[in-house]
XYZ file of C-alpha atoms in Angstrom:
309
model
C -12.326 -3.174 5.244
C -14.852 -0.776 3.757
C -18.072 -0.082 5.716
C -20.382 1.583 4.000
C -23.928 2.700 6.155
C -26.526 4.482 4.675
C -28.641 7.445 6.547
C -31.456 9.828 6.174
C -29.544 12.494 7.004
C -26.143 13.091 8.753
C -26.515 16.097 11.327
C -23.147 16.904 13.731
C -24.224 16.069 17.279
C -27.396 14.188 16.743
C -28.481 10.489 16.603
C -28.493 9.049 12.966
C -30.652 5.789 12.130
C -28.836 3.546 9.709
C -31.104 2.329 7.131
C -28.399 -0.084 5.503
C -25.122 -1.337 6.243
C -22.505 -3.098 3.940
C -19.156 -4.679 4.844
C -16.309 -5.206 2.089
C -12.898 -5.776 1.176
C -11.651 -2.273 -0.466
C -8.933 0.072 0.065
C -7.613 1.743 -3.403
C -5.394 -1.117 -4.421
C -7.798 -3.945 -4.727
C -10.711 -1.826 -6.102
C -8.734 -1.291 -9.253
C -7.793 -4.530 -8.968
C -11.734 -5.942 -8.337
C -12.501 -3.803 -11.369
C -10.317 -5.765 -13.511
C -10.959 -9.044 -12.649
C -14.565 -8.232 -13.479
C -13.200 -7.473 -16.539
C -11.765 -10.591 -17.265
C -8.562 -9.061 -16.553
C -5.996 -11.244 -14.427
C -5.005 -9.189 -11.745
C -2.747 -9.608 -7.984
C -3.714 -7.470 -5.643
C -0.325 -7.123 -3.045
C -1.932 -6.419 0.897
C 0.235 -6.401 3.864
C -2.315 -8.397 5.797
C -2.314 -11.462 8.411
C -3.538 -14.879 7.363
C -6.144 -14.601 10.320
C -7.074 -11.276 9.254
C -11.432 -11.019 8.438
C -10.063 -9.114 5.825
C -8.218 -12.351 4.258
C -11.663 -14.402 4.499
C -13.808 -11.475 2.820
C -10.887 -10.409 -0.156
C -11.010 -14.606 -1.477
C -15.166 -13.860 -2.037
C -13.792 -11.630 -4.554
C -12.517 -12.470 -8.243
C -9.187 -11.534 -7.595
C -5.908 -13.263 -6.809
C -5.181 -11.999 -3.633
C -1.314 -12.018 -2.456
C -1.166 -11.729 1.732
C 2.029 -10.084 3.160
C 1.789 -11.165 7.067
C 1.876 -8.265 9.165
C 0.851 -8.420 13.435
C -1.567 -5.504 13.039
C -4.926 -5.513 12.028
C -6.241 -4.393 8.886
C -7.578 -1.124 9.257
C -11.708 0.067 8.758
C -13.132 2.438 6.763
C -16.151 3.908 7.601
C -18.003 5.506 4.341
C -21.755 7.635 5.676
C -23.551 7.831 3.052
C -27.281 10.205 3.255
C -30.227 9.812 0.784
C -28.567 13.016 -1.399
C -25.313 11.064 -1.645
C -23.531 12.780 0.251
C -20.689 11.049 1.492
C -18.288 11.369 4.419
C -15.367 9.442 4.948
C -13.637 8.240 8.628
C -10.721 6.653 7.844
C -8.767 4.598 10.332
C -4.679 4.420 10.512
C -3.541 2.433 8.216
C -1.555 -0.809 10.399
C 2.031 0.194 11.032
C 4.574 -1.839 9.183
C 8.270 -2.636 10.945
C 11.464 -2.754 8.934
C 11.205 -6.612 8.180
C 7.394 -6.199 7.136
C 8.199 -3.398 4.610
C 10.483 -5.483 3.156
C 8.801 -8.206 2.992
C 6.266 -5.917 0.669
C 8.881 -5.279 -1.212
C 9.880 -8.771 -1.866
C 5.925 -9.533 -2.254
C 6.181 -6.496 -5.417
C 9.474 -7.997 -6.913
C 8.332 -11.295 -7.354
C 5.118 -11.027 -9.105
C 6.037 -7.496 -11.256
C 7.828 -9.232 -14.052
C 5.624 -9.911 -16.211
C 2.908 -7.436 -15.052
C 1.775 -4.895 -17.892
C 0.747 -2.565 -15.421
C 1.249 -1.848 -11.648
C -0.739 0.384 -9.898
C 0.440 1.631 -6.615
C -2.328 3.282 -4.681
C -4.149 4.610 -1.338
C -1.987 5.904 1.790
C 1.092 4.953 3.158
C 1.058 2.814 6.634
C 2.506 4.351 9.243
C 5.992 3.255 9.748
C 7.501 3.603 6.432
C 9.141 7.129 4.416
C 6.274 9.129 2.718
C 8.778 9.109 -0.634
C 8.530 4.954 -0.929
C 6.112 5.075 -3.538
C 9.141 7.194 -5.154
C 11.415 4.223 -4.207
C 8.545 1.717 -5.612
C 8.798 3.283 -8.946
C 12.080 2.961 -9.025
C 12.094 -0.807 -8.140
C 9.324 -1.835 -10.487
C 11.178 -0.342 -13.611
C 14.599 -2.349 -12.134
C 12.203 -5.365 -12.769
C 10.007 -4.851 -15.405
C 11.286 -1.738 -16.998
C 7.930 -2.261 -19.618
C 5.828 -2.295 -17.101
C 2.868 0.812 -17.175
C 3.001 2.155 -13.612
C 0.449 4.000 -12.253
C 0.231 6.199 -8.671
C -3.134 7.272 -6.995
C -2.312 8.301 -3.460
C -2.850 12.080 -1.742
C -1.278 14.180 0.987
C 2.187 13.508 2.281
C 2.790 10.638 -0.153
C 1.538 12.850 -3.001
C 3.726 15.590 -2.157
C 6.537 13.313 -2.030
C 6.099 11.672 -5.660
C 6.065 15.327 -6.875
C 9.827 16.051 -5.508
C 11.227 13.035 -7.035
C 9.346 13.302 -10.256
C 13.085 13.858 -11.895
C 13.867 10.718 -11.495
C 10.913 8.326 -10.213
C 7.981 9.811 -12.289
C 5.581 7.107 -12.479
C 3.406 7.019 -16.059
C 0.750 7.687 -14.774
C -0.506 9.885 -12.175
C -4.189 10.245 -11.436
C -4.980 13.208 -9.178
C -8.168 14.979 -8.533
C -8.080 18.667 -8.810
C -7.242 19.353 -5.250
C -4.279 17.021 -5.461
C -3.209 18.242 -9.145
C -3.387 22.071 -7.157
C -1.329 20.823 -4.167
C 1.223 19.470 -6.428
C 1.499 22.401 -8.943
C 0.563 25.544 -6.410
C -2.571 26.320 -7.835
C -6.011 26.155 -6.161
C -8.273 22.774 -6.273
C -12.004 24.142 -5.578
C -10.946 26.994 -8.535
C -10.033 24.098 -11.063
C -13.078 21.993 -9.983
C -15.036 25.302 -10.662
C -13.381 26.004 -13.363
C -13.910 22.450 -15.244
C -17.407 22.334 -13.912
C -18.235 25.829 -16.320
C -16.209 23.692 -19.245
C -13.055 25.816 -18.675
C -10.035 23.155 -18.745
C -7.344 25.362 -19.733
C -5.946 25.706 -15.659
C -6.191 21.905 -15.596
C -3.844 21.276 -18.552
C -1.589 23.954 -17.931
C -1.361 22.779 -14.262
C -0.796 19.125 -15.417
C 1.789 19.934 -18.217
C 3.913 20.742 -15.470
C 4.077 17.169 -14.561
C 4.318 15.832 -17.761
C 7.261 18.456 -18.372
C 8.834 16.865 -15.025
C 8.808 13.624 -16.158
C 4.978 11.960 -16.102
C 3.833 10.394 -19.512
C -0.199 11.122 -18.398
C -1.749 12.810 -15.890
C -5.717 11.450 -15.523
C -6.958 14.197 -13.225
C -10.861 13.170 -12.229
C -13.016 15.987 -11.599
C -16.313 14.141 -9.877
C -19.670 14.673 -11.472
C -17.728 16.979 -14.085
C -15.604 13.595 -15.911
C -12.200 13.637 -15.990
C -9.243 15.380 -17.912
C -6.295 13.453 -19.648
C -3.343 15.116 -20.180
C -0.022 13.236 -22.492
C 2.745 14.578 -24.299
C 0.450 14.332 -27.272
C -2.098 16.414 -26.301
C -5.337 17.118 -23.439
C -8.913 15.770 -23.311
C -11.899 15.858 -21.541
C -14.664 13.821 -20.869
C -17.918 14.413 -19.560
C -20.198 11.835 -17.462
C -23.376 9.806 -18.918
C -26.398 10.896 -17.030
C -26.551 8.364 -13.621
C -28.385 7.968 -10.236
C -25.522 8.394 -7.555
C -25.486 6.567 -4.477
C -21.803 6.493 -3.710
C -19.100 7.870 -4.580
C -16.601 5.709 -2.729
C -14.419 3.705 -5.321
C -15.259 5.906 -8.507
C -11.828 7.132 -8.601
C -10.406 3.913 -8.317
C -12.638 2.368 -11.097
C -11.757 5.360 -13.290
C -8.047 4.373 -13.007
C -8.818 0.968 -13.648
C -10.513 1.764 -16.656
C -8.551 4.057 -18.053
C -5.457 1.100 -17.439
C -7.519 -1.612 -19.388
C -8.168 0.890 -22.278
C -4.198 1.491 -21.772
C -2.673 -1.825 -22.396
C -5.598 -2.868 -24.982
C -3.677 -0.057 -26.655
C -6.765 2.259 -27.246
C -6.139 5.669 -28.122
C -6.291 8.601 -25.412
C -9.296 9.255 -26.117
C -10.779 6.205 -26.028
C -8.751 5.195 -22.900
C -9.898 8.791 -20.922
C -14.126 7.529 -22.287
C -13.665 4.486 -20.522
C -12.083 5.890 -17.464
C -15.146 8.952 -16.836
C -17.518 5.358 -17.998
C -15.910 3.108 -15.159
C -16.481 6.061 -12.598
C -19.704 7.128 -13.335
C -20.610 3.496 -13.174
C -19.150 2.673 -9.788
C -21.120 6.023 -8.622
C -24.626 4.662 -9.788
C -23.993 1.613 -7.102
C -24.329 1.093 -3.265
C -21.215 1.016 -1.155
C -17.714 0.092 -2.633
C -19.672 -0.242 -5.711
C -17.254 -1.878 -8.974
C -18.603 -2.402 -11.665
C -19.072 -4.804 -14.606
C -18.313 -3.910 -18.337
C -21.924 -4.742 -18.208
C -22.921 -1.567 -16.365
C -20.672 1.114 -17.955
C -22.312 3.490 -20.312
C -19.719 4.515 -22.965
C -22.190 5.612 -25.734
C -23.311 8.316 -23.339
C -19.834 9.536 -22.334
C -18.822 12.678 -24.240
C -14.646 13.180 -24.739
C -13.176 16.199 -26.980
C -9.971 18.025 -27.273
C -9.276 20.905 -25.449
């Protein structure tokens, strides 16, 4: 559940008035999948999640096919503070732990609706109770199904870290890091690459991300915030700067990016055209309150700039 409340200002140790509050079903899995769907995409979104869950009631107000794996635990709350400059900070709760017989049972859940997927994304943290390397053993499973299948992984920290050891042999397709995840994979350092792209410098950001591809990733999709995004292939790097928007929140821009970027993908756009639509969908999902996804409707591609570099 994503809770998004909305305050003046947010000062450490003093009382904050909420001016808004919204309640909705997110975590980074079914935002790419919500952005889809408004797409006109058909999309599953997989959720370890009991049927008695609030979550299950407020996920079916969505349009998008929503495949439950029952767990005991509860389904955890995110807590997004948003003040009137858009600043945002995040508490995030533990995700529920999963046993031995509900990780499998996720696994089962992936197997038997991944064969005749064009792409599976695989994204947000690991529960407790299972290896920070299964999105490793994830890849590995989806290609013994559906060995055409695009896979993409969006996830941070220990389950980041563990993609990038295996990347010999369970590098996913895609890989869409920001710049403080691209720098904790590669050694490098995130708030100099952010800098760096911010002052239209990209050349850290692709020579950070060819590692990867050299490794065994087809594209890298690093997002860079209110400076676009960079895409990264085998056949060469772009960048893409933003359309001019209003932000309000940045929680789900990422995820709308990949999602973008993933429909451009399999409509079989050209990089270019597939990293446009990406820095479109996130800039979008910025402009709007809360979890905001948006429509085709509301994304500006006109106004978003991509060039070589």
């Amino acid at each position: 559940m994503d809770v998004t409340v909305n305050v003046p200002v947010l000062k450490r140790g003093e009382v904050a008035r909420i001016s808004q509050t919204r309640k909705e079903a997110g975590g980074k899995g079914v935002n790419v999948a919500h952005a889809c769907a408004k797409a006109g995409i058909r999309t599953i979104a997989i959720a370890p999640c009991a049927p008695s869950d609030p979550f299950a009631d407020v996920i079916r107000e969505l349009p998008v096919q929503f495949h439950p794996v029952a767990i005991a635990a509860s389904v955890r709350t995110n807590t997004a503070i948003v003040e009137d400059d858009a600043t945002t900070t995040k508490i995030n709760e533990p995700g529920a732990r999963l046993c031995d017989d509900e990780k499998a049972a996720v696994e089962s859940a992936i197997d038997s609706v991944v064969a005749d997927a064009e792409a599976v994304v695989l994204a947000g943290s690991l529960p407790p109770g299972v290896p920070t390397d299964w999105y490793a053993d994830l890849v590995e499973r989806i290609r013994r199904v559906n060995a055409g299948a695009l896979v993409a992984v969006d996830t941070s920290d220990a389950p980041l870290q563990a993609i990038g050891e295996r990347l010999d042999t369970s590098a996913p397709d895609v890989l869409k890091p920001n710049a403080f995840e691209l720098a904790r994979l590669t050694g490098g350092d995130g708030s100099a690459l952010e800098r760096s792209a911010s002052e239209g410098d990209y050349a850290a950001i692709v020579s950070a991300a060819q590692k990867l591809i050299d490794h065994g990733v087809n594209e890298v999709l690093v997002t860079l915030g209110g400076a676009g995004a960079c895409l990264v292939t085998r056949a060469g790097a772009w960048a893409a700067t933003p359309p001019p928007v209003t932000v309000l929140s940045t929680v789900g821009a990422g995820d709308s990016s990949l999602a973008g970027y993933l429909m451009a993908r399999i409509a079989g756009d050209e990089p270019a055209e597939c990293l446009r639509r990406a820095v479109a969908y996130g800039s979008a999902a910025a402009s709007l309150p809360g979890t905001g996804i948006p429509s085709p409707s509301d994304i500006d591609l006109e106004h978003t700039h991509v060039f070589p570099v």
